[in-house]
């Protein structure tokens, strides 16, 4: 199924890297492409599945739906961190690294059309945990912030589910379709 140009906005960003790991490792290996599978996630990734795969969530309730099938991070965060941490695409566990999209500003249920056929639905914010400090000491504090009202801001990317299967490659365009109003802000998932 080719994207319907009338249904979605103009290209608002680009994929700069794709990554996966078949083990529950913190970082993921960059690839030439990844295949998104409808209702499951990234083929060959440890988080593939209809139900939760994150170890702490499996321990709490293994039957909950997997709202974290595909993890995205904006490369602008990596740029922000480079002087202190030198983090590259895939190292913070994301499957797709984007450029030119305010991922954190998207409302819940936004649709992202990637490449020719892949469609994902944004489910919420990644909630960074202590593993991030085990990767690089001090990184957890660097990906958390406070707004002017003192509310916590999580900057470590967003999570999504796969609505339509497709191959995703570096260089693929990403188009955004916002959900109907009123928009719901992203919360941790």
PDB file of C-alpha atoms in Angstrom:
ATOM      1  CA  UNK A   1       0.000   0.000   0.000  1.00  0.00           C
ATOM      2  CA  UNK A   2       1.532   3.325  -1.069  1.00  0.00           C
ATOM      3  CA  UNK A   3       0.996   6.307   1.186  1.00  0.00           C
ATOM      4  CA  UNK A   4      -1.985   8.502   0.376  1.00  0.00           C
ATOM      5  CA  UNK A   5      -0.440  11.966  -0.091  1.00  0.00           C
ATOM      6  CA  UNK A   6      -3.748  13.746   0.634  1.00  0.00           C
ATOM      7  CA  UNK A   7      -4.140  11.980   3.966  1.00  0.00           C
ATOM      8  CA  UNK A   8      -0.776  12.925   5.438  1.00  0.00           C
ATOM      9  CA  UNK A   9       1.396  15.990   5.758  1.00  0.00           C
ATOM     10  CA  UNK A  10       4.439  16.797   3.704  1.00  0.00           C
ATOM     11  CA  UNK A  11       7.735  15.184   4.607  1.00  0.00           C
ATOM     12  CA  UNK A  12       8.646  16.513   7.998  1.00  0.00           C
ATOM     13  CA  UNK A  13      11.729  14.498   8.723  1.00  0.00           C
ATOM     14  CA  UNK A  14      14.062  11.756   7.680  1.00  0.00           C
ATOM     15  CA  UNK A  15      15.379   8.490   9.089  1.00  0.00           C
ATOM     16  CA  UNK A  16      19.119   8.767   9.704  1.00  0.00           C
ATOM     17  CA  UNK A  17      19.702   5.313  11.231  1.00  0.00           C
ATOM     18  CA  UNK A  18      17.894   2.052  11.950  1.00  0.00           C
ATOM     19  CA  UNK A  19      18.967  -0.406  14.632  1.00  0.00           C
ATOM     20  CA  UNK A  20      17.974  -3.677  16.272  1.00  0.00           C
ATOM     21  CA  UNK A  21      19.221  -6.322  18.683  1.00  0.00           C
ATOM     22  CA  UNK A  22      17.949  -9.856  19.113  1.00  0.00           C
ATOM     23  CA  UNK A  23      19.105  -9.775  22.751  1.00  0.00           C
ATOM     24  CA  UNK A  24      17.956  -7.612  25.649  1.00  0.00           C
ATOM     25  CA  UNK A  25      20.992  -5.348  25.390  1.00  0.00           C
ATOM     26  CA  UNK A  26      20.911  -1.628  26.121  1.00  0.00           C
ATOM     27  CA  UNK A  27      22.377  -0.581  22.763  1.00  0.00           C
ATOM     28  CA  UNK A  28      21.248  -1.818  19.363  1.00  0.00           C
ATOM     29  CA  UNK A  29      23.362  -2.433  16.259  1.00  0.00           C
ATOM     30  CA  UNK A  30      22.927  -0.165  13.235  1.00  0.00           C
ATOM     31  CA  UNK A  31      21.610  -1.946  10.136  1.00  0.00           C
ATOM     32  CA  UNK A  32      21.095  -1.157   6.448  1.00  0.00           C
ATOM     33  CA  UNK A  33      17.363  -1.688   6.995  1.00  0.00           C
ATOM     34  CA  UNK A  34      14.839  -3.020   9.480  1.00  0.00           C
ATOM     35  CA  UNK A  35      11.498  -4.666   8.770  1.00  0.00           C
ATOM     36  CA  UNK A  36       8.509  -3.497  10.784  1.00  0.00           C
ATOM     37  CA  UNK A  37       5.867  -6.193  11.248  1.00  0.00           C
ATOM     38  CA  UNK A  38       2.233  -5.185  11.763  1.00  0.00           C
ATOM     39  CA  UNK A  39       1.150  -5.604  15.373  1.00  0.00           C
ATOM     40  CA  UNK A  40       4.542  -6.979  16.440  1.00  0.00           C
ATOM     41  CA  UNK A  41       7.442  -4.541  16.033  1.00  0.00           C
ATOM     42  CA  UNK A  42      10.903  -4.885  14.519  1.00  0.00           C
ATOM     43  CA  UNK A  43      11.688  -8.269  12.978  1.00  0.00           C
ATOM     44  CA  UNK A  44      14.644  -9.835  14.789  1.00  0.00           C
ATOM     45  CA  UNK A  45      14.504  -7.427  17.754  1.00  0.00           C
ATOM     46  CA  UNK A  46      14.193  -8.667  21.344  1.00  0.00           C
ATOM     47  CA  UNK A  47      11.138  -6.431  21.885  1.00  0.00           C
ATOM     48  CA  UNK A  48       9.138  -8.011  19.032  1.00  0.00           C
ATOM     49  CA  UNK A  49       5.701  -9.188  20.103  1.00  0.00           C
ATOM     50  CA  UNK A  50       2.060  -8.389  20.817  1.00  0.00           C
ATOM     51  CA  UNK A  51       2.612  -8.488  24.568  1.00  0.00           C
ATOM     52  CA  UNK A  52       5.246  -6.678  26.658  1.00  0.00           C
ATOM     53  CA  UNK A  53       8.855  -7.755  26.193  1.00  0.00           C
ATOM     54  CA  UNK A  54      10.687  -5.288  28.439  1.00  0.00           C
ATOM     55  CA  UNK A  55      11.927  -7.496  31.280  1.00  0.00           C
ATOM     56  CA  UNK A  56      10.565  -5.427  34.182  1.00  0.00           C
ATOM     57  CA  UNK A  57       7.149  -5.227  32.508  1.00  0.00           C
ATOM     58  CA  UNK A  58       7.098  -8.961  31.792  1.00  0.00           C
ATOM     59  CA  UNK A  59       7.814  -9.581  35.493  1.00  0.00           C
ATOM     60  CA  UNK A  60       4.893  -7.312  36.490  1.00  0.00           C
ATOM     61  CA  UNK A  61       2.343  -8.632  33.949  1.00  0.00           C
ATOM     62  CA  UNK A  62       3.434 -10.573  30.850  1.00  0.00           C
ATOM     63  CA  UNK A  63      -0.047 -10.326  29.285  1.00  0.00           C
ATOM     64  CA  UNK A  64      -0.162  -6.537  28.880  1.00  0.00           C
ATOM     65  CA  UNK A  65      -0.139  -5.243  25.284  1.00  0.00           C
ATOM     66  CA  UNK A  66       3.253  -4.199  23.932  1.00  0.00           C
ATOM     67  CA  UNK A  67       3.023  -0.427  23.453  1.00  0.00           C
ATOM     68  CA  UNK A  68       6.809  -0.280  23.028  1.00  0.00           C
ATOM     69  CA  UNK A  69       7.284  -2.173  19.759  1.00  0.00           C
ATOM     70  CA  UNK A  70       9.377   0.528  18.059  1.00  0.00           C
ATOM     71  CA  UNK A  71      11.541   3.079  19.901  1.00  0.00           C
ATOM     72  CA  UNK A  72      12.436   6.358  18.159  1.00  0.00           C
ATOM     73  CA  UNK A  73      14.957   9.020  19.174  1.00  0.00           C
ATOM     74  CA  UNK A  74      15.547  12.357  17.471  1.00  0.00           C
ATOM     75  CA  UNK A  75      19.161  12.909  16.378  1.00  0.00           C
ATOM     76  CA  UNK A  76      18.918  16.434  17.760  1.00  0.00           C
ATOM     77  CA  UNK A  77      19.138  14.850  21.242  1.00  0.00           C
ATOM     78  CA  UNK A  78      22.351  13.099  20.245  1.00  0.00           C
ATOM     79  CA  UNK A  79      23.689  16.456  19.017  1.00  0.00           C
ATOM     80  CA  UNK A  80      22.734  18.041  22.356  1.00  0.00           C
ATOM     81  CA  UNK A  81      24.597  15.313  24.258  1.00  0.00           C
ATOM     82  CA  UNK A  82      27.691  14.978  22.035  1.00  0.00           C
ATOM     83  CA  UNK A  83      29.995  17.303  23.971  1.00  0.00           C
ATOM     84  CA  UNK A  84      29.500  15.384  27.213  1.00  0.00           C
ATOM     85  CA  UNK A  85      28.671  11.831  26.184  1.00  0.00           C
ATOM     86  CA  UNK A  86      29.449  11.115  22.496  1.00  0.00           C
ATOM     87  CA  UNK A  87      26.384   8.915  21.995  1.00  0.00           C
ATOM     88  CA  UNK A  88      25.689   7.655  18.481  1.00  0.00           C
ATOM     89  CA  UNK A  89      22.540   6.330  16.780  1.00  0.00           C
ATOM     90  CA  UNK A  90      21.304   3.059  18.275  1.00  0.00           C
ATOM     91  CA  UNK A  91      23.377   3.297  21.438  1.00  0.00           C
ATOM     92  CA  UNK A  92      20.422   4.395  23.592  1.00  0.00           C
ATOM     93  CA  UNK A  93      18.373   1.417  22.415  1.00  0.00           C
ATOM     94  CA  UNK A  94      16.316   3.078  19.714  1.00  0.00           C
ATOM     95  CA  UNK A  95      15.210   1.278  16.557  1.00  0.00           C
ATOM     96  CA  UNK A  96      14.796   4.426  14.454  1.00  0.00           C
ATOM     97  CA  UNK A  97      16.819   7.626  14.730  1.00  0.00           C
ATOM     98  CA  UNK A  98      15.167  10.622  13.047  1.00  0.00           C
ATOM     99  CA  UNK A  99      16.180  14.126  12.059  1.00  0.00           C
ATOM    100  CA  UNK A 100      13.930  17.157  11.676  1.00  0.00           C
ATOM    101  CA  UNK A 101      10.956  15.915  13.733  1.00  0.00           C
ATOM    102  CA  UNK A 102       9.964  17.173  17.168  1.00  0.00           C
ATOM    103  CA  UNK A 103       9.165  13.662  18.374  1.00  0.00           C
ATOM    104  CA  UNK A 104       8.572  14.763  21.972  1.00  0.00           C
ATOM    105  CA  UNK A 105       6.046  17.365  20.819  1.00  0.00           C
ATOM    106  CA  UNK A 106       3.841  14.900  18.957  1.00  0.00           C
ATOM    107  CA  UNK A 107       0.460  14.089  20.496  1.00  0.00           C
ATOM    108  CA  UNK A 108      -0.397  10.515  21.470  1.00  0.00           C
ATOM    109  CA  UNK A 109      -1.839   8.488  18.556  1.00  0.00           C
ATOM    110  CA  UNK A 110       0.033  10.475  15.880  1.00  0.00           C
ATOM    111  CA  UNK A 111       0.746   8.332  12.834  1.00  0.00           C
ATOM    112  CA  UNK A 112       4.194   8.261  11.255  1.00  0.00           C
ATOM    113  CA  UNK A 113       4.397   7.089   7.644  1.00  0.00           C
ATOM    114  CA  UNK A 114       7.936   5.892   6.980  1.00  0.00           C
ATOM    115  CA  UNK A 115       9.313   4.957   3.581  1.00  0.00           C
ATOM    116  CA  UNK A 116       6.898   3.369   1.104  1.00  0.00           C
ATOM    117  CA  UNK A 117       4.584   1.333   3.340  1.00  0.00           C
ATOM    118  CA  UNK A 118       5.455   1.360   7.064  1.00  0.00           C
ATOM    119  CA  UNK A 119       3.041   3.102   9.428  1.00  0.00           C
ATOM    120  CA  UNK A 120       3.525   3.375  13.182  1.00  0.00           C
ATOM    121  CA  UNK A 121       1.316   4.916  15.874  1.00  0.00           C
ATOM    122  CA  UNK A 122       2.904   6.902  18.699  1.00  0.00           C
ATOM    123  CA  UNK A 123       1.942   5.465  22.100  1.00  0.00           C
ATOM    124  CA  UNK A 124       3.998   7.539  24.527  1.00  0.00           C
ATOM    125  CA  UNK A 125       7.340   8.567  25.959  1.00  0.00           C
ATOM    126  CA  UNK A 126      10.220   6.311  26.789  1.00  0.00           C
ATOM    127  CA  UNK A 127      10.826   6.370  30.515  1.00  0.00           C
ATOM    128  CA  UNK A 128      14.616   6.232  30.881  1.00  0.00           C
ATOM    129  CA  UNK A 129      15.857   4.012  33.710  1.00  0.00           C
ATOM    130  CA  UNK A 130      19.115   3.434  35.574  1.00  0.00           C
ATOM    131  CA  UNK A 131      20.439   1.251  32.730  1.00  0.00           C
ATOM    132  CA  UNK A 132      21.159   4.481  30.880  1.00  0.00           C
ATOM    133  CA  UNK A 133      23.673   5.454  33.608  1.00  0.00           C
ATOM    134  CA  UNK A 134      25.249   2.002  33.419  1.00  0.00           C
ATOM    135  CA  UNK A 135      25.858   2.733  29.732  1.00  0.00           C
ATOM    136  CA  UNK A 136      27.301   6.236  30.362  1.00  0.00           C
ATOM    137  CA  UNK A 137      27.489   7.659  33.876  1.00  0.00           C
ATOM    138  CA  UNK A 138      25.418  10.839  34.196  1.00  0.00           C
ATOM    139  CA  UNK A 139      23.414  10.231  31.012  1.00  0.00           C
ATOM    140  CA  UNK A 140      20.134   9.639  32.879  1.00  0.00           C
ATOM    141  CA  UNK A 141      20.247  13.129  34.363  1.00  0.00           C
ATOM    142  CA  UNK A 142      21.106  14.558  30.933  1.00  0.00           C
ATOM    143  CA  UNK A 143      17.978  13.072  29.303  1.00  0.00           C
ATOM    144  CA  UNK A 144      15.686  14.386  32.032  1.00  0.00           C
ATOM    145  CA  UNK A 145      14.743  18.032  32.441  1.00  0.00           C
ATOM    146  CA  UNK A 146      12.098  20.233  34.055  1.00  0.00           C
ATOM    147  CA  UNK A 147       9.710  22.673  32.382  1.00  0.00           C
ATOM    148  CA  UNK A 148       8.955  26.142  33.753  1.00  0.00           C
ATOM    149  CA  UNK A 149       6.298  24.624  36.064  1.00  0.00           C
ATOM    150  CA  UNK A 150       8.694  22.015  37.465  1.00  0.00           C
ATOM    151  CA  UNK A 151       7.152  19.097  35.538  1.00  0.00           C
ATOM    152  CA  UNK A 152       9.505  16.313  34.512  1.00  0.00           C
ATOM    153  CA  UNK A 153      10.497  16.225  30.822  1.00  0.00           C
ATOM    154  CA  UNK A 154      11.653  12.873  29.449  1.00  0.00           C
ATOM    155  CA  UNK A 155      13.874  13.441  26.402  1.00  0.00           C
ATOM    156  CA  UNK A 156      14.962   9.844  25.653  1.00  0.00           C
ATOM    157  CA  UNK A 157      12.559   9.304  22.757  1.00  0.00           C
ATOM    158  CA  UNK A 158       9.121   7.961  22.044  1.00  0.00           C
ATOM    159  CA  UNK A 159       7.524   4.544  21.745  1.00  0.00           C
ATOM    160  CA  UNK A 160       5.132   3.261  19.099  1.00  0.00           C
ATOM    161  CA  UNK A 161       3.297   0.269  17.671  1.00  0.00           C
ATOM    162  CA  UNK A 162       3.310  -0.956  14.070  1.00  0.00           C
ATOM    163  CA  UNK A 163       0.056  -0.462  12.142  1.00  0.00           C
ATOM    164  CA  UNK A 164       1.390  -1.377   8.675  1.00  0.00           C
ATOM    165  CA  UNK A 165       4.418  -3.504   7.860  1.00  0.00           C
ATOM    166  CA  UNK A 166       7.300  -2.229   5.800  1.00  0.00           C
ATOM    167  CA  UNK A 167      11.039  -1.894   5.333  1.00  0.00           C
ATOM    168  CA  UNK A 168      12.697   1.165   6.859  1.00  0.00           C
ATOM    169  CA  UNK A 169      16.069   2.463   5.675  1.00  0.00           C
ATOM    170  CA  UNK A 170      18.304   5.404   6.515  1.00  0.00           C
ATOM    171  CA  UNK A 171      17.253   8.216   4.186  1.00  0.00           C
ATOM    172  CA  UNK A 172      13.555   7.298   4.221  1.00  0.00           C
ATOM    173  CA  UNK A 173      11.196  10.230   4.585  1.00  0.00           C
ATOM    174  CA  UNK A 174       8.871  10.408   7.583  1.00  0.00           C
ATOM    175  CA  UNK A 175       5.459  12.027   7.255  1.00  0.00           C
ATOM    176  CA  UNK A 176       3.181  12.825  10.175  1.00  0.00           C
ATOM    177  CA  UNK A 177      -0.596  12.575  10.474  1.00  0.00           C
ATOM    178  CA  UNK A 178      -1.879  14.131  13.678  1.00  0.00           C
ATOM    179  CA  UNK A 179      -4.858  12.521  15.449  1.00  0.00           C
ATOM    180  CA  UNK A 180      -8.222  14.293  15.683  1.00  0.00           C
ATOM    181  CA  UNK A 181      -8.542  17.108  18.201  1.00  0.00           C
ATOM    182  CA  UNK A 182      -8.350  17.384  21.126  1.00  0.00           C
ATOM    183  CA  UNK A 183      -4.749  16.154  21.209  1.00  0.00           C
ATOM    184  CA  UNK A 184      -3.459  14.189  24.188  1.00  0.00           C
ATOM    185  CA  UNK A 185       0.111  14.884  25.311  1.00  0.00           C
ATOM    186  CA  UNK A 186       2.588  12.041  25.475  1.00  0.00           C
ATOM    187  CA  UNK A 187       2.960  10.260  28.785  1.00  0.00           C
ATOM    188  CA  UNK A 188       5.405   7.531  29.733  1.00  0.00           C
ATOM    189  CA  UNK A 189       4.583   4.013  28.573  1.00  0.00           C
TER     190      UNK A 189
END
